[in-house]
XYZ file of C-alpha atoms in Angstrom:
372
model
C 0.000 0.000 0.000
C 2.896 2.176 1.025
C 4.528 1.846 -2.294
C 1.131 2.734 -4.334
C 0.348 5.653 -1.918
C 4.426 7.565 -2.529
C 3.528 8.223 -6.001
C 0.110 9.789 -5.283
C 1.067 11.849 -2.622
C 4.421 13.371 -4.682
C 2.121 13.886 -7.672
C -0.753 15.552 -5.072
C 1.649 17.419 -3.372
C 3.519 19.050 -6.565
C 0.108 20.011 -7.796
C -0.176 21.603 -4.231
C 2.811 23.282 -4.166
C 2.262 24.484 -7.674
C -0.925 26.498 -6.841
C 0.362 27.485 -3.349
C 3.099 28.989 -5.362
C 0.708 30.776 -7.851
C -1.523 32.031 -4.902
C 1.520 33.259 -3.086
C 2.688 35.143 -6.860
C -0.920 36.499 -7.073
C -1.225 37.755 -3.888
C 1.663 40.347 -4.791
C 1.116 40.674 -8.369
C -0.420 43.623 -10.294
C -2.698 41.235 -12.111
C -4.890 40.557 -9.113
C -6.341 44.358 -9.534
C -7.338 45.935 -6.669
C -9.503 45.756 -3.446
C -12.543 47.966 -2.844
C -12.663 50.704 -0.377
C -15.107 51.396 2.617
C -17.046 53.455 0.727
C -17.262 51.003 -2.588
C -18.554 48.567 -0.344
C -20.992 50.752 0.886
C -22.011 51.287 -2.510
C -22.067 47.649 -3.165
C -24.458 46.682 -0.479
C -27.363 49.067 -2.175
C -27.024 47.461 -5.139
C -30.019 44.769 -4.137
C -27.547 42.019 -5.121
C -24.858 42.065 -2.461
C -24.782 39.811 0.714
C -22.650 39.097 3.311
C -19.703 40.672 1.650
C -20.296 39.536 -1.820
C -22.366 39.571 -4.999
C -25.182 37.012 -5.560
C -26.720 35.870 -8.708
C -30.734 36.247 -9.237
C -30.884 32.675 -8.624
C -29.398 30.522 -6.136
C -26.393 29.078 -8.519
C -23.496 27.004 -7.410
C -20.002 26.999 -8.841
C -19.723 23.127 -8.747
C -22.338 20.677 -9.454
C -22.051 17.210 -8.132
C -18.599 17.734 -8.229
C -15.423 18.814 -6.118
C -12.436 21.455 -7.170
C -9.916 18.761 -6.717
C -11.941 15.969 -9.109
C -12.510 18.797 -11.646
C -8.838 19.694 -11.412
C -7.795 16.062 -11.835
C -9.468 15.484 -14.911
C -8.403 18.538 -16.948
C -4.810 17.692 -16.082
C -4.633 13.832 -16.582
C -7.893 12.850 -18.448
C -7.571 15.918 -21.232
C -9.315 14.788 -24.309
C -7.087 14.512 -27.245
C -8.883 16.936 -29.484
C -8.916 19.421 -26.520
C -6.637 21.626 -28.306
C -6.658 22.088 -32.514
C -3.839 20.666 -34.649
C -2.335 23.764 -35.280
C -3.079 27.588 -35.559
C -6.981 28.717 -36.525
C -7.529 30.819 -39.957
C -7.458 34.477 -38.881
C -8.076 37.404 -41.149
C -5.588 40.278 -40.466
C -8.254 43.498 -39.482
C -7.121 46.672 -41.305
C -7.117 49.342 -38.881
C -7.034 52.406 -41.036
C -10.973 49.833 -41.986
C -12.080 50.451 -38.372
C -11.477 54.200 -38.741
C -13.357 54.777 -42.167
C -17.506 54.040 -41.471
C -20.459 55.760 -41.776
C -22.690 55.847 -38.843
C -25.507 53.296 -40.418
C -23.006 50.934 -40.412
C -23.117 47.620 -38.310
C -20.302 45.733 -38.141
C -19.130 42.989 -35.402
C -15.841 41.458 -35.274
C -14.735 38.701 -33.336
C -11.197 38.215 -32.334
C -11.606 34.744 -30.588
C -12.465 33.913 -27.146
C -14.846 36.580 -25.931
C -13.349 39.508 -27.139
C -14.918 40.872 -29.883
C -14.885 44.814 -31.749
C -18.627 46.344 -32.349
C -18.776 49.146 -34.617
C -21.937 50.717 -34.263
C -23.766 54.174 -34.245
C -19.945 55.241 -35.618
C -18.685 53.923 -32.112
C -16.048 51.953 -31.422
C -16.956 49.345 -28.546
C -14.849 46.657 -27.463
C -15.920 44.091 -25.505
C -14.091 42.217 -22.733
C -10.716 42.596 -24.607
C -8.300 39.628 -23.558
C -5.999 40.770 -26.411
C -2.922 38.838 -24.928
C -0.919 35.662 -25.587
C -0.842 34.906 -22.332
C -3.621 34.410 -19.662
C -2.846 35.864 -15.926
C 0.050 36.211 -13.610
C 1.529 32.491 -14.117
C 1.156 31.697 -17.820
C 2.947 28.611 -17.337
C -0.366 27.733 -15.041
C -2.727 29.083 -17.265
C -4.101 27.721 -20.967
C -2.218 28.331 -23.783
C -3.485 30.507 -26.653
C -4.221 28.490 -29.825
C -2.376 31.384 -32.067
C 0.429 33.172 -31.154
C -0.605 36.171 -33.063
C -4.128 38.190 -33.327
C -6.435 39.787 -36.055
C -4.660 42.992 -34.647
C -3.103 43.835 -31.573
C -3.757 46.446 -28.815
C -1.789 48.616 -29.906
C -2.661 49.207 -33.709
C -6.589 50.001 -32.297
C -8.199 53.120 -33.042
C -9.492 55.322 -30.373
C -12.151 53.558 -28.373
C -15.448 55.227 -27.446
C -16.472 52.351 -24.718
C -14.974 49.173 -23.496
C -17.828 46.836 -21.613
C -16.590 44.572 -19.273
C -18.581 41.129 -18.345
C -16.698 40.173 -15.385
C -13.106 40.194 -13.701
C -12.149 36.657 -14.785
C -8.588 36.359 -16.355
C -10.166 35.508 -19.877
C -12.170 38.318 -20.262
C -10.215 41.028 -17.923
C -7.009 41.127 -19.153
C -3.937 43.476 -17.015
C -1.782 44.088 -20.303
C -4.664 44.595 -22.414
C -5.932 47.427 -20.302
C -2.774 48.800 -19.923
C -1.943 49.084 -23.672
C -5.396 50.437 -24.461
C -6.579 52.945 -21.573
C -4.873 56.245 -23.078
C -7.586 55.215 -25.881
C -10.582 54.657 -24.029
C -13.076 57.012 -23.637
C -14.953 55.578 -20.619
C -14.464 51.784 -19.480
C -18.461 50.356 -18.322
C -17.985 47.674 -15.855
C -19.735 45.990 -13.100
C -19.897 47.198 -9.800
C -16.530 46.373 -8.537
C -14.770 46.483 -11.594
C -13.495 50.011 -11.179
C -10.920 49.410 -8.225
C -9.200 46.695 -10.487
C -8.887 49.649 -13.075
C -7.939 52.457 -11.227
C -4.694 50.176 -9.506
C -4.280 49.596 -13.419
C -3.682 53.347 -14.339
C -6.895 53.496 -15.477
C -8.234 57.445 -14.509
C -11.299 57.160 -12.354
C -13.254 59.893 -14.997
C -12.845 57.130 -17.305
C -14.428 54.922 -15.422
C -18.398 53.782 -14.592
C -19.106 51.179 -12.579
C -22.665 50.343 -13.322
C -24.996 48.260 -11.217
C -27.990 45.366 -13.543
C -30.305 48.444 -14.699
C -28.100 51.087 -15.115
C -27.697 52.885 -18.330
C -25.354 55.070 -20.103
C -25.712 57.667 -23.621
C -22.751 57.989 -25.946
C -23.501 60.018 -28.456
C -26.036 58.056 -30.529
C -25.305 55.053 -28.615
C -26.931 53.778 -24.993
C -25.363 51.250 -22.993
C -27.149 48.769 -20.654
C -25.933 46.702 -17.673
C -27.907 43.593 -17.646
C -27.383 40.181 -15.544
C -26.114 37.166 -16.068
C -25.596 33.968 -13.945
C -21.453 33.325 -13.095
C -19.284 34.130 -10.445
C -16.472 36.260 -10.030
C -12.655 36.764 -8.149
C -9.413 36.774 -9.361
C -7.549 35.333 -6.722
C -8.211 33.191 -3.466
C -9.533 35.870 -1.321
C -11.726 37.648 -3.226
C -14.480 35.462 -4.986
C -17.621 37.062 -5.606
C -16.196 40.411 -4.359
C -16.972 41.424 -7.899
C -20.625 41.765 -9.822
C -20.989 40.115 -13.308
C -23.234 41.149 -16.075
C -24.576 41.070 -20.028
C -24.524 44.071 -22.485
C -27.629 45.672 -24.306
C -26.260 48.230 -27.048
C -28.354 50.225 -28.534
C -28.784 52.949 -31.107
C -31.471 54.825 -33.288
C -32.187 51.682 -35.246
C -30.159 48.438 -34.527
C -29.211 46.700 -30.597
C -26.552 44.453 -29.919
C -26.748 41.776 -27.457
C -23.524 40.053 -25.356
C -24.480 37.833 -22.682
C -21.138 37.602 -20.637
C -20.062 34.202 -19.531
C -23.050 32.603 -17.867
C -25.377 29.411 -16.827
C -28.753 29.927 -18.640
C -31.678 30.987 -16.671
C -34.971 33.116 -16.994
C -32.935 35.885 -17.058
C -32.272 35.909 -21.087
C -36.194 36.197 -21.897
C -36.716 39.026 -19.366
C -33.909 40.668 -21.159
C -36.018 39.993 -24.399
C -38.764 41.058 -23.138
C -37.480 44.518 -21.661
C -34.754 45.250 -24.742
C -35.250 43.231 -27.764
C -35.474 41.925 -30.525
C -31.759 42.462 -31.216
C -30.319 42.375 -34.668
C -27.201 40.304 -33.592
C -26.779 38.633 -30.139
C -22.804 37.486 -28.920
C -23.647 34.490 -27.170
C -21.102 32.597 -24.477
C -20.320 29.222 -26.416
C -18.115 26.557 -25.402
C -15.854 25.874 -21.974
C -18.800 23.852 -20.453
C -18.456 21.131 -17.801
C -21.085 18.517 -16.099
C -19.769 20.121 -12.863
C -19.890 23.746 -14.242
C -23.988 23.047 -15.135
C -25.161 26.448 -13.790
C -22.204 28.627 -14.673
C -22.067 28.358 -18.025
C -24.143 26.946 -21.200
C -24.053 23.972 -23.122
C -23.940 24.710 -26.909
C -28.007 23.959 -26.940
C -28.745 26.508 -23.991
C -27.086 28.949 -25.913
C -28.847 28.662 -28.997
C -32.055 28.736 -26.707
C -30.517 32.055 -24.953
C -30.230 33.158 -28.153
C -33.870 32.752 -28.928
C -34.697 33.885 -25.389
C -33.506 37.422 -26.088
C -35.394 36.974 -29.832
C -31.489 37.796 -31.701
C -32.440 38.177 -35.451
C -28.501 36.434 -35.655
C -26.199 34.337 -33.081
C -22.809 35.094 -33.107
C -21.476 31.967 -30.721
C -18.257 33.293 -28.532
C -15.932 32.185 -25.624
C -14.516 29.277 -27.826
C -11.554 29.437 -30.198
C -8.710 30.512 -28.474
C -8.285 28.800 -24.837
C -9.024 24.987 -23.706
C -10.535 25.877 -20.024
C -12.669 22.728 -20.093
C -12.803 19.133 -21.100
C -14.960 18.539 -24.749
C -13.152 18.841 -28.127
C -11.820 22.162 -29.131
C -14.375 22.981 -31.773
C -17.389 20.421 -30.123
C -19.255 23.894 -29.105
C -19.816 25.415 -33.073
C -20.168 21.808 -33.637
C -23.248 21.577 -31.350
C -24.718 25.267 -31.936
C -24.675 25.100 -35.540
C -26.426 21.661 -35.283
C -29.299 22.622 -33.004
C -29.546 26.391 -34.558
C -30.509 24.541 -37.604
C -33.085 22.536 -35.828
C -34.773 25.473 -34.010
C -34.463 27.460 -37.145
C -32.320 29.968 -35.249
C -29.536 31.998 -37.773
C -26.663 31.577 -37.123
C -23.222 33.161 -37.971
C -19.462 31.577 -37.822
C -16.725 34.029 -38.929
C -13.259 33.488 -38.945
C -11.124 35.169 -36.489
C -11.057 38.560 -37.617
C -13.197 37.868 -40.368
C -16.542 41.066 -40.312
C -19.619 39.953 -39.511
C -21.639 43.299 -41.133
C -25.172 43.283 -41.198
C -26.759 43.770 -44.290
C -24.512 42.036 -46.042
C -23.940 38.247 -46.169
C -23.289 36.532 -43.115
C -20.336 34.331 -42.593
C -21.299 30.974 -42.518
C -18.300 28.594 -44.128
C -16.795 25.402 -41.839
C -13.901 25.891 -41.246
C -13.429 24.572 -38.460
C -13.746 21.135 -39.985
């Protein structure tokens, strides 16, 4: 027994060591962002969704299903399915900045960069959503998933200015330290969750700049209006501060087209309220892929999302959050697989660009395989 138990312990205990060591990094680390003040939390606690020292979803949701932290990690480190990760790097179309800068204000054009992060041109905005523009993913990369390409459509620093950046949550994968930093001279005002904004301002980010809005709120651009909406996650960015952060979806809206991004999030009744209240939308960005049996009400399943996508009555689905990190355990391209499959049984349209590649309404939607 002795001689079956060694192994098992030296393999538990360098897994142990190797997040004590990435806790002990974080805690000093920039990356982790910053902590909230007296009078934030004060703030926080009127919101109607903060309890006990930390935000709660409109639902009772757990993290983990039927399942424990350890068993979860355990199986994405030794039981990785093969086809986790693609053979090599995905088809990306270069974006042409000087592109981005030449538009008339009728057009509508999205463009997805891979994960969640994702450029929406509309109203003759820019607005960038949750902009993890980096090759590497938090304060130990060598802990963290790889990026399938080592290059981008375009990089932070070739962007042109930036009217609004929205911000879904604080995760690593969709709030990303050197992204910010490379971008925030550009920015006209960052719109983030309640929360958000101490993360920001330890970033550089000036507090004008910045609105932290609460599920409700609203904010005009010129042209443009923003809306916080929920969602069903969690949030934290190290091992003190879980939930210390809210989490939400996007409305955008202008004279005559809105824009729908759900965040990262388990499905719930939420999506048709947000229907109800803001649509029909013309396109709706829709959290695809990095699903678990243990993750069940934290994220979707392809088929949820295609439902979600219904919910908030989205003329188009644009699937996002797959295509550039392996964070969970199905094939690397199983969740455009599954939401192109059951889109065409609901009779729900669907789009699948490229990296890169425009999706521009009013023209012809991308729609080729090529992920195949």
């Amino acid at each position: 027994m002795r001689q079956l138990l060694n192994p098992f312990l030296m393999t538990t205990g360098g897994i142990l060591g190797t997040l004590l060591l990435a806790a002990a990094f974080c805690g000093i680390s920039p990356q982790l962002g910053g902590t909230p003040t007296k009078a934030d939390k004060q703030v926080y606690a009127k919101s109607g969704h903060y309890q006990d020292g930390e935000f709660v979803n409109l639902l009772p949701t757990k993290v983990l299903t039927g399942s424990s932290t350890a068993a979860v990690m355990w199986q994405f480190l030794f039981h990785k399915d093969p086809t986790a990760t693609p053979p090599g790097p995905l088809p990306t179309q270069p974006l042409d900045s000087l592109a981005i800068t030449q538009k008339t204000p009728e057009l509508v054009r999205v463009t997805w960069f891979g994960h969640s992060a994702s450029l929406v041109e509309l109203a003759g905005q820019n607005i960038l959503l949750d902009p993890m523009l980096s090759i590497e993913m938090g304060p130990v990369s060598w802990a963290t998933p790889n990026r399938y390409n080592r290059s981008l459509a375009i990089t932070p620093e070739k962007l042109p200015p930036i009217a609004a950046v929205l911000i879904s949550h604080d995760h690593y994968d969709h709030l990303d330290y050197e992204t910010i930093r490379k971008i925030k001279d550009k920015v006209g005002h960052f719109y983030v969750p309640l929360g958000i904004g101490p993360h920001l301002r330890r970033w550089g980010v000036a507090p004008e700049r910045i609105v932290e809005m609460n599920w409700g709120d609203s904010a005009r651009l010129p042209g443009l209006t923003v809306r916080c909406t929920p969602s069903r996650h969690f949030s934290g960015r190290g091992v003190a501060n879980r939930n210390s952060t809210l989490w939400s979806s996007w409305v955008m809206e202008s004279a005559t087209k809105r824009i729908f991004y759900t965040g990262d999030g388990g499905y719930g009744p939420h999506f048709a309220a947000i229907g109800a209240a803001y649509g029909p939308f013309d396109l709706a960005l829709v959290e695809c892929g990095q699903y678990n049996e243990g993750w069940a009400e934290i994220h979707m399943r392809p088929e949820q999302s295609v439902q979600a996508a219904r919910d908030v009555r989205a003329a188009v689905m644009l699937p996002v959050h797959w295509g550039a990190f392996t964070e969970a355990l199905h094939p690397w391209n199983e969740p455009v697989k599954r939401a192109t499959a059951e889109a065409a049984r609901l009779g729900q349209v669907i789009t699948t660009p490229r990296l890169g590649e425009p999706v521009t309404l009013g023209t012809a939607l991308p729609n080729s395989r090529w992920w195949e």
